[in-house]
JSON list of C-alpha atoms and ligand atoms in Angstrom, two decimals:
[
{"chain": "A", "resi": 29, "resn": "MET", "atom": "CA", "xyz": [6.15, 10.08, 2.13]},
{"chain": "A", "resi": 30, "resn": "ASP", "atom": "CA", "xyz": [5.05, 8.21, 4.69]},
{"chain": "A", "resi": 31, "resn": "ASP", "atom": "CA", "xyz": [3.62, 10.87, 7.73]},
{"chain": "A", "resi": 32, "resn": "ALA", "atom": "CA", "xyz": [1.75, 8.51, 9.97]},
{"chain": "A", "resi": 33, "resn": "ARG", "atom": "CA", "xyz": [4.44, 6.56, 10.39]},
{"chain": "A", "resi": 34, "resn": "THR", "atom": "CA", "xyz": [5.23, 6.20, 14.01]},
{"chain": "A", "resi": 35, "resn": "GLY", "atom": "CA", "xyz": [7.21, 5.34, 16.66]},
{"chain": "A", "resi": 36, "resn": "LEU", "atom": "CA", "xyz": [8.53, 1.57, 16.86]},
{"chain": "A", "resi": 37, "resn": "SER", "atom": "CA", "xyz": [6.65, -0.02, 20.06]},
{"chain": "A", "resi": 38, "resn": "GLU", "atom": "CA", "xyz": [3.56, 2.23, 18.17]},
{"chain": "A", "resi": 39, "resn": "GLU", "atom": "CA", "xyz": [4.51, -0.32, 14.75]},
{"chain": "A", "resi": 40, "resn": "ALA", "atom": "CA", "xyz": [5.08, -3.26, 17.53]},
{"chain": "A", "resi": 41, "resn": "ARG", "atom": "CA", "xyz": [1.05, -2.74, 18.74]},
{"chain": "A", "resi": 42, "resn": "ILE", "atom": "CA", "xyz": [-0.55, -4.50, 15.40]},
{"chain": "A", "resi": 43, "resn": "ILE", "atom": "CA", "xyz": [1.38, -7.21, 15.96]},
{"chain": "A", "resi": 44, "resn": "PRO", "atom": "CA", "xyz": [-1.03, -10.91, 16.70]},
{"chain": "A", "resi": 45, "resn": "ALA", "atom": "CA", "xyz": [-1.25, -12.16, 19.90]},
{"chain": "A", "resi": 46, "resn": "TRP", "atom": "CA", "xyz": [-0.21, -15.49, 17.67]},
{"chain": "A", "resi": 47, "resn": "ALA", "atom": "CA", "xyz": [3.12, -13.98, 16.06]},
{"chain": "A", "resi": 48, "resn": "PHE", "atom": "CA", "xyz": [3.28, -13.83, 19.74]},
{"chain": "A", "resi": 49, "resn": "VAL", "atom": "CA", "xyz": [2.12, -17.01, 21.06]},
{"chain": "A", "resi": 50, "resn": "VAL", "atom": "CA", "xyz": [4.68, -18.71, 16.96]},
{"chain": "A", "resi": 51, "resn": "ALA", "atom": "CA", "xyz": [7.43, -16.39, 18.60]},
{"chain": "A", "resi": 52, "resn": "PHE", "atom": "CA", "xyz": [7.97, -17.97, 22.22]},
{"chain": "A", "resi": 53, "resn": "VAL", "atom": "CA", "xyz": [6.66, -21.78, 20.81]},
{"chain": "A", "resi": 54, "resn": "ALA", "atom": "CA", "xyz": [9.74, -21.11, 18.29]},
{"chain": "A", "resi": 55, "resn": "PHE", "atom": "CA", "xyz": [12.40, -20.10, 20.20]},
{"chain": "A", "resi": 56, "resn": "ALA", "atom": "CA", "xyz": [11.40, -22.58, 23.66]},
{"chain": "A", "resi": 57, "resn": "GLY", "atom": "CA", "xyz": [11.28, -25.38, 20.68]},
{"chain": "A", "resi": 58, "resn": "ILE", "atom": "CA", "xyz": [14.43, -24.08, 20.07]},
{"chain": "A", "resi": 59, "resn": "GLN", "atom": "CA", "xyz": [16.48, -24.35, 22.86]},
{"chain": "A", "resi": 60, "resn": "VAL", "atom": "CA", "xyz": [15.23, -28.02, 23.34]},
{"chain": "A", "resi": 61, "resn": "VAL", "atom": "CA", "xyz": [16.30, -29.51, 20.44]},
{"chain": "A", "resi": 62, "resn": "PHE", "atom": "CA", "xyz": [19.43, -27.99, 20.97]},
{"chain": "A", "resi": 63, "resn": "HIS", "atom": "CA", "xyz": [19.82, -29.50, 24.65]},
{"chain": "A", "resi": 64, "resn": "ALA", "atom": "CA", "xyz": [17.88, -32.21, 23.94]},
{"chain": "A", "resi": 65, "resn": "TRP", "atom": "CA", "xyz": [18.70, -34.31, 21.22]},
{"chain": "A", "resi": 66, "resn": "ALA", "atom": "CA", "xyz": [21.43, -31.47, 19.54]},
{"chain": "A", "resi": 67, "resn": "TRP", "atom": "CA", "xyz": [24.19, -30.83, 22.32]},
{"chain": "A", "resi": 68, "resn": "PRO", "atom": "CA", "xyz": [23.87, -34.72, 23.64]},
{"chain": "A", "resi": 69, "resn": "ARG", "atom": "CA", "xyz": [24.70, -36.94, 20.72]},
{"chain": "A", "resi": 70, "resn": "GLU", "atom": "CA", "xyz": [27.94, -34.65, 19.77]},
{"chain": "A", "resi": 71, "resn": "HIS", "atom": "CA", "xyz": [30.94, -36.52, 20.38]},
{"chain": "A", "resi": 72, "resn": "HIS", "atom": "CA", "xyz": [33.21, -33.39, 20.97]},
{"chain": "A", "resi": 73, "resn": "PRO", "atom": "CA", "xyz": [29.73, -30.97, 21.61]},
{"chain": "A", "resi": 74, "resn": "PRO", "atom": "CA", "xyz": [31.13, -27.50, 21.79]},
{"chain": "A", "resi": 75, "resn": "PRO", "atom": "CA", "xyz": [32.22, -25.14, 24.76]},
{"chain": "A", "resi": 76, "resn": "ALA", "atom": "CA", "xyz": [29.39, -24.69, 27.77]},
{"chain": "A", "resi": 77, "resn": "VAL", "atom": "CA", "xyz": [28.83, -20.69, 27.09]},
{"chain": "A", "resi": 78, "resn": "PHE", "atom": "CA", "xyz": [29.11, -22.06, 23.14]},
{"chain": "A", "resi": 79, "resn": "ARG", "atom": "CA", "xyz": [26.36, -25.08, 24.23]},
{"chain": "A", "resi": 80, "resn": "VAL", "atom": "CA", "xyz": [24.30, -21.06, 26.15]},
{"chain": "A", "resi": 81, "resn": "LEU", "atom": "CA", "xyz": [24.98, -19.02, 23.43]},
{"chain": "A", "resi": 82, "resn": "LEU", "atom": "CA", "xyz": [23.89, -21.10, 19.82]},
{"chain": "A", "resi": 83, "resn": "PRO", "atom": "CA", "xyz": [20.89, -22.25, 20.11]},
{"chain": "A", "resi": 84, "resn": "ILE", "atom": "CA", "xyz": [20.04, -19.08, 21.80]},
{"chain": "A", "resi": 85, "resn": "PHE", "atom": "CA", "xyz": [20.61, -16.51, 18.83]},
{"chain": "A", "resi": 86, "resn": "ALA", "atom": "CA", "xyz": [18.69, -18.94, 16.89]},
{"chain": "A", "resi": 87, "resn": "GLY", "atom": "CA", "xyz": [15.49, -18.81, 19.00]},
{"chain": "A", "resi": 88, "resn": "ALA", "atom": "CA", "xyz": [16.15, -15.14, 18.95]},
{"chain": "A", "resi": 89, "resn": "VAL", "atom": "CA", "xyz": [16.17, -15.24, 14.66]},
{"chain": "A", "resi": 90, "resn": "LEU", "atom": "CA", "xyz": [13.27, -17.13, 14.36]},
{"chain": "A", "resi": 91, "resn": "ALA", "atom": "CA", "xyz": [10.85, -15.42, 16.98]},
{"chain": "A", "resi": 92, "resn": "PHE", "atom": "CA", "xyz": [11.83, -12.06, 14.95]},
{"chain": "A", "resi": 93, "resn": "PHE", "atom": "CA", "xyz": [11.27, -13.39, 11.86]},
{"chain": "A", "resi": 94, "resn": "ALA", "atom": "CA", "xyz": [8.31, -14.74, 13.13]},
{"chain": "A", "resi": 95, "resn": "LEU", "atom": "CA", "xyz": [6.36, -11.40, 15.16]},
{"chain": "A", "resi": 96, "resn": "LEU", "atom": "CA", "xyz": [8.26, -10.15, 11.97]},
{"chain": "A", "resi": 97, "resn": "VAL", "atom": "CA", "xyz": [5.31, -11.68, 9.82]},
{"chain": "A", "resi": 98, "resn": "GLY", "atom": "CA", "xyz": [2.27, -11.34, 11.87]},
{"chain": "A", "resi": 99, "resn": "TYR", "atom": "CA", "xyz": [3.47, -7.17, 11.41]},
{"chain": "A", "resi": 100, "resn": "VAL", "atom": "CA", "xyz": [3.39, -7.94, 8.28]},
{"chain": "A", "resi": 101, "resn": "ASN", "atom": "CA", "xyz": [-0.29, -10.23, 8.30]},
{"chain": "A", "resi": 102, "resn": "ARG", "atom": "CA", "xyz": [-1.77, -6.71, 9.64]},
{"chain": "A", "resi": 103, "resn": "ASP", "atom": "CA", "xyz": [0.46, -4.63, 8.08]},
{"chain": "A", "resi": 104, "resn": "ALA", "atom": "CA", "xyz": [-0.08, -4.67, 4.25]},
{"chain": "A", "resi": 105, "resn": "GLY", "atom": "CA", "xyz": [-4.38, -5.63, 5.35]},
{"chain": "A", "resi": 106, "resn": "ARG", "atom": "CA", "xyz": [-3.91, -1.78, 6.54]},
{"chain": "A", "resi": 107, "resn": "ARG", "atom": "CA", "xyz": [-2.38, -0.51, 4.03]},
{"chain": "A", "resi": 108, "resn": "GLY", "atom": "CA", "xyz": [-5.21, -2.43, 1.65]},
{"chain": "A", "resi": 109, "resn": "MET", "atom": "CA", "xyz": [-2.36, -4.40, 0.68]},
{"chain": "A", "resi": 110, "resn": "ASN", "atom": "CA", "xyz": [-3.73, -8.25, -0.18]},
{"chain": "A", "resi": 111, "resn": "ARG", "atom": "CA", "xyz": [-2.44, -9.60, 3.40]},
{"chain": "A", "resi": 112, "resn": "LEU", "atom": "CA", "xyz": [-2.80, -13.58, 2.64]},
{"chain": "A", "resi": 113, "resn": "GLY", "atom": "CA", "xyz": [-0.35, -12.93, -0.40]},
{"chain": "A", "resi": 114, "resn": "TRP", "atom": "CA", "xyz": [1.91, -11.03, 0.79]},
{"chain": "A", "resi": 115, "resn": "THR", "atom": "CA", "xyz": [2.45, -13.24, 4.23]},
{"chain": "A", "resi": 116, "resn": "LEU", "atom": "CA", "xyz": [3.35, -16.38, 2.10]},
{"chain": "A", "resi": 117, "resn": "GLY", "atom": "CA", "xyz": [5.69, -14.23, 0.16]},
{"chain": "A", "resi": 118, "resn": "VAL", "atom": "CA", "xyz": [7.92, -13.41, 3.29]},
{"chain": "A", "resi": 119, "resn": "ILE", "atom": "CA", "xyz": [7.55, -16.04, 4.88]},
{"chain": "A", "resi": 120, "resn": "PHE", "atom": "CA", "xyz": [8.84, -18.26, 1.41]},
{"chain": "A", "resi": 121, "resn": "ILE", "atom": "CA", "xyz": [10.31, -15.66, -0.65]},
{"chain": "A", "resi": 122, "resn": "PRO", "atom": "CA", "xyz": [13.77, -17.40, 0.89]},
{"chain": "A", "resi": 123, "resn": "ASN", "atom": "CA", "xyz": [16.81, -14.50, 2.22]},
{"chain": "A", "resi": 124, "resn": "ALA", "atom": "CA", "xyz": [14.79, -12.50, 2.86]},
{"chain": "A", "resi": 125, "resn": "ILE", "atom": "CA", "xyz": [13.79, -11.47, -0.27]},
{"chain": "A", "resi": 126, "resn": "GLY", "atom": "CA", "xyz": [9.90, -11.36, 0.94]},
{"chain": "A", "resi": 127, "resn": "PHE", "atom": "CA", "xyz": [10.92, -8.34, 3.12]},
{"chain": "A", "resi": 128, "resn": "ILE", "atom": "CA", "xyz": [13.11, -5.94, 1.85]},
{"chain": "A", "resi": 129, "resn": "LEU", "atom": "CA", "xyz": [10.07, -6.01, -1.55]},
{"chain": "A", "resi": 130, "resn": "TYR", "atom": "CA", "xyz": [7.48, -5.78, 1.22]},
{"chain": "A", "resi": 131, "resn": "PHE", "atom": "CA", "xyz": [9.02, -2.27, 3.20]},
{"chain": "A", "resi": 132, "resn": "LEU", "atom": "CA", "xyz": [10.31, -1.23, -0.47]},
{"chain": "A", "resi": 133, "resn": "LEU", "atom": "CA", "xyz": [6.81, -1.19, -2.04]},
{"chain": "A", "resi": 134, "resn": "ARG", "atom": "CA", "xyz": [3.98, -1.32, 0.78]},
{"chain": "A", "resi": 135, "resn": "LYS", "atom": "CA", "xyz": [2.26, 1.37, -0.18]},
{"chain": "A", "resi": 136, "resn": "PRO", "atom": "CA", "xyz": [1.72, 4.85, 2.20]},
{"chain": "A", "resi": 137, "resn": "LEU", "atom": "CA", "xyz": [-0.65, 4.47, 4.71]},
{"chain": "A", "resi": 138, "resn": "VAL", "atom": "CA", "xyz": [-2.23, 8.08, 3.95]},
{"chain": "A", "resi": 139, "resn": "LEU", "atom": "CA", "xyz": [-3.35, 9.05, 0.58]},
{"chain": "A", "resi": 140, "resn": "ASP", "atom": "CA", "xyz": [-4.59, 12.60, -0.65]},
{"chain": "A", "resi": 141, "resn": "CYS", "atom": "CA", "xyz": [-8.35, 13.31, 0.01]},
{"chain": "A", "resi": 142, "resn": "LEU", "atom": "CA", "xyz": [-9.78, 13.90, -4.32]},
{"chain": "A", "resi": 143, "resn": "ARG", "atom": "CA", "xyz": [-11.88, 16.04, -3.27]},
{"chain": "A", "resi": 144, "resn": "CYS", "atom": "CA", "xyz": [-10.54, 18.56, -0.54]},
{"chain": "A", "resi": 145, "resn": "GLY", "atom": "CA", "xyz": [-6.09, 17.58, -0.57]},
{"chain": "A", "resi": 146, "resn": "ALA", "atom": "CA", "xyz": [-6.49, 16.31, 3.14]},
{"chain": "A", "resi": 147, "resn": "ARG", "atom": "CA", "xyz": [-3.78, 13.63, 4.13]},
{"chain": "A", "resi": 148, "resn": "VAL", "atom": "CA", "xyz": [-5.80, 11.29, 6.00]},
{"chain": "A", "resi": 149, "resn": "SER", "atom": "CA", "xyz": [-6.33, 6.86, 5.96]},
{"chain": "A", "resi": 150, "resn": "ARG", "atom": "CA", "xyz": [-6.28, 4.31, 4.35]},
{"chain": "A", "resi": 151, "resn": "ALA", "atom": "CA", "xyz": [-8.28, 2.50, 5.94]},
{"chain": "A", "resi": 152, "resn": "TYR", "atom": "CA", "xyz": [-10.96, 5.32, 5.96]},
{"chain": "A", "resi": 153, "resn": "ASN", "atom": "CA", "xyz": [-13.95, 4.69, 3.75]},
{"chain": "A", "resi": 154, "resn": "PHE", "atom": "CA", "xyz": [-15.50, 8.18, 3.46]},
{"chain": "A", "resi": 155, "resn": "CYS", "atom": "CA", "xyz": [-13.01, 11.86, 4.33]},
{"chain": "A", "resi": 156, "resn": "PRO", "atom": "CA", "xyz": [-13.59, 13.04, 7.45]},
{"chain": "A", "resi": 157, "resn": "ARG", "atom": "CA", "xyz": [-13.41, 16.87, 6.84]},
{"chain": "A", "resi": 158, "resn": "CYS", "atom": "CA", "xyz": [-15.26, 17.11, 3.37]},
{"chain": "A", "resi": 159, "resn": "ASN", "atom": "CA", "xyz": [-16.99, 13.64, 3.31]},
{"chain": "A", "resi": 160, "resn": "HIS", "atom": "CA", "xyz": [-15.83, 12.43, -0.55]},
{"chain": "A", "resi": 161, "resn": "ALA", "atom": "CA", "xyz": [-16.30, 8.72, -1.13]},
{"chain": "A", "resi": 162, "resn": "LEU", "atom": "CA", "xyz": [-12.35, 7.58, -1.11]},
{"chain": "A", "resi": 163, "resn": "HIS", "atom": "CA", "xyz": [-13.38, 4.50, -1.71]},
{"chain": "A", "resi": 164, "resn": "PRO", "atom": "CA", "xyz": [-15.97, 2.71, -3.94]},
{"chain": "A", "resi": 165, "resn": "ALA", "atom": "CA", "xyz": [-18.62, 2.63, -1.06]},
{"chain": "A", "resi": 166, "resn": "CYS", "atom": "CA", "xyz": [-22.56, 1.06, -1.71]},
{"chain": "A", "resi": 167, "resn": "PRO", "atom": "CA", "xyz": [-25.34, 3.33, -1.01]},
{"chain": "A", "resi": 168, "resn": "SER", "atom": "CA", "xyz": [-26.96, 1.44, 1.04]},
{"chain": "A", "resi": 169, "resn": "CYS", "atom": "CA", "xyz": [-25.17, -0.17, 4.29]},
{"chain": "A", "resi": 170, "resn": "LYS", "atom": "CA", "xyz": [-21.20, 2.79, 2.93]},
{"chain": "A", "resi": 171, "resn": "ARG", "atom": "CA", "xyz": [-19.44, -0.61, 3.09]},
{"chain": "A", "resi": 172, "resn": "ALA", "atom": "CA", "xyz": [-16.11, -0.29, 0.09]},
{"chain": "A", "resi": 173, "resn": "VAL", "atom": "CA", "xyz": [-16.90, -2.64, -2.75]},
{"chain": "A", "resi": 174, "resn": "GLY", "atom": "CA", "xyz": [-15.20, -3.35, -5.56]},
{"chain": "A", "resi": 175, "resn": "ALA", "atom": "CA", "xyz": [-15.28, -1.09, -7.77]},
{"chain": "A", "resi": 176, "resn": "ALA", "atom": "CA", "xyz": [-16.38, -3.73, -10.66]},
{"chain": "A", "resi": 177, "resn": "ASP", "atom": "CA", "xyz": [-18.59, -5.55, -8.93]},
{"chain": "A", "resi": 178, "resn": "ALA", "atom": "CA", "xyz": [-22.41, -4.90, -9.58]},
{"chain": "A", "resi": 179, "resn": "PHE", "atom": "CA", "xyz": [-24.10, -5.77, -5.93]},
{"chain": "A", "resi": 180, "resn": "CYS", "atom": "CA", "xyz": [-23.14, -5.23, -2.89]},
{"chain": "A", "resi": 181, "resn": "PRO", "atom": "CA", "xyz": [-21.55, -8.49, -0.87]},
{"chain": "A", "resi": 182, "resn": "TYR", "atom": "CA", "xyz": [-22.57, -7.23, 3.09]},
{"chain": "A", "resi": 183, "resn": "CYS", "atom": "CA", "xyz": [-26.05, -6.37, 1.47]},
{"chain": "A", "resi": 184, "resn": "GLY", "atom": "CA", "xyz": [-27.35, -7.37, -1.30]},
{"chain": "A", "resi": 185, "resn": "ALA", "atom": "CA", "xyz": [-27.06, -4.13, -3.35]},
{"chain": "A", "resi": 186, "resn": "THR", "atom": "CA", "xyz": [-27.50, -2.53, -6.34]},
{"chain": "A", "resi": 187, "resn": "LEU", "atom": "CA", "xyz": [-24.08, -1.20, -8.01]},
{"chain": "A", "resi": 188, "resn": "THR", "atom": "CA", "xyz": [-24.53, -0.99, -11.53]},
{"chain": "A", "resi": 189, "resn": "ALA", "atom": "CA", "xyz": [-26.54, 2.90, -10.67]},
{"chain": "A", "resi": 190, "resn": "ARG", "atom": "CA", "xyz": [-23.28, 4.13, -8.83]},
{"chain": "A", "resi": 191, "resn": "ALA", "atom": "CA", "xyz": [-21.05, 4.58, -12.01]},
{"chain": "B", "resi": 8, "resn": "ZN", "atom": "ZN1", "xyz": [-11.44, 15.13, 1.27]},
{"chain": "B", "resi": 9, "resn": "ZN", "atom": "ZN1", "xyz": [-23.91, -2.62, 0.28]}
]
């Protein structure tokens, strides 16, 4: 289970600023498209209430979509998942199936320390309770490295002795 699950407002805080910008531009753009382009070309325009509400609804859906893409982009990173792959996935897999897959398959935010069993954040490299290395780390600069790496990609230290 996901013990580190937090409130919705807490979660919304990880949405990056660019997603809010995209959401705002999308919302405003939809209003312009409907009011400056679509409605004037209608020979039998729908009632005024509908002409106002439809663009607002469509804009809100699009803005929500942009914010959700921004959320997945950040959330995948802190869960140790492929950020670019999932961001493109939720954008291009139609009918929100990308989002459904993401929320079904996303890894928990916390994992159990293999040495002391403490529940620790996936973002940590070392267990805060027992100093156990949670991910393969460079012995020289302590940054996380791939399990198969021969050299540290950050400082160039030789990693072969590690295994
Ligand atoms: Zn530990
Ligand atoms: Zn290093």
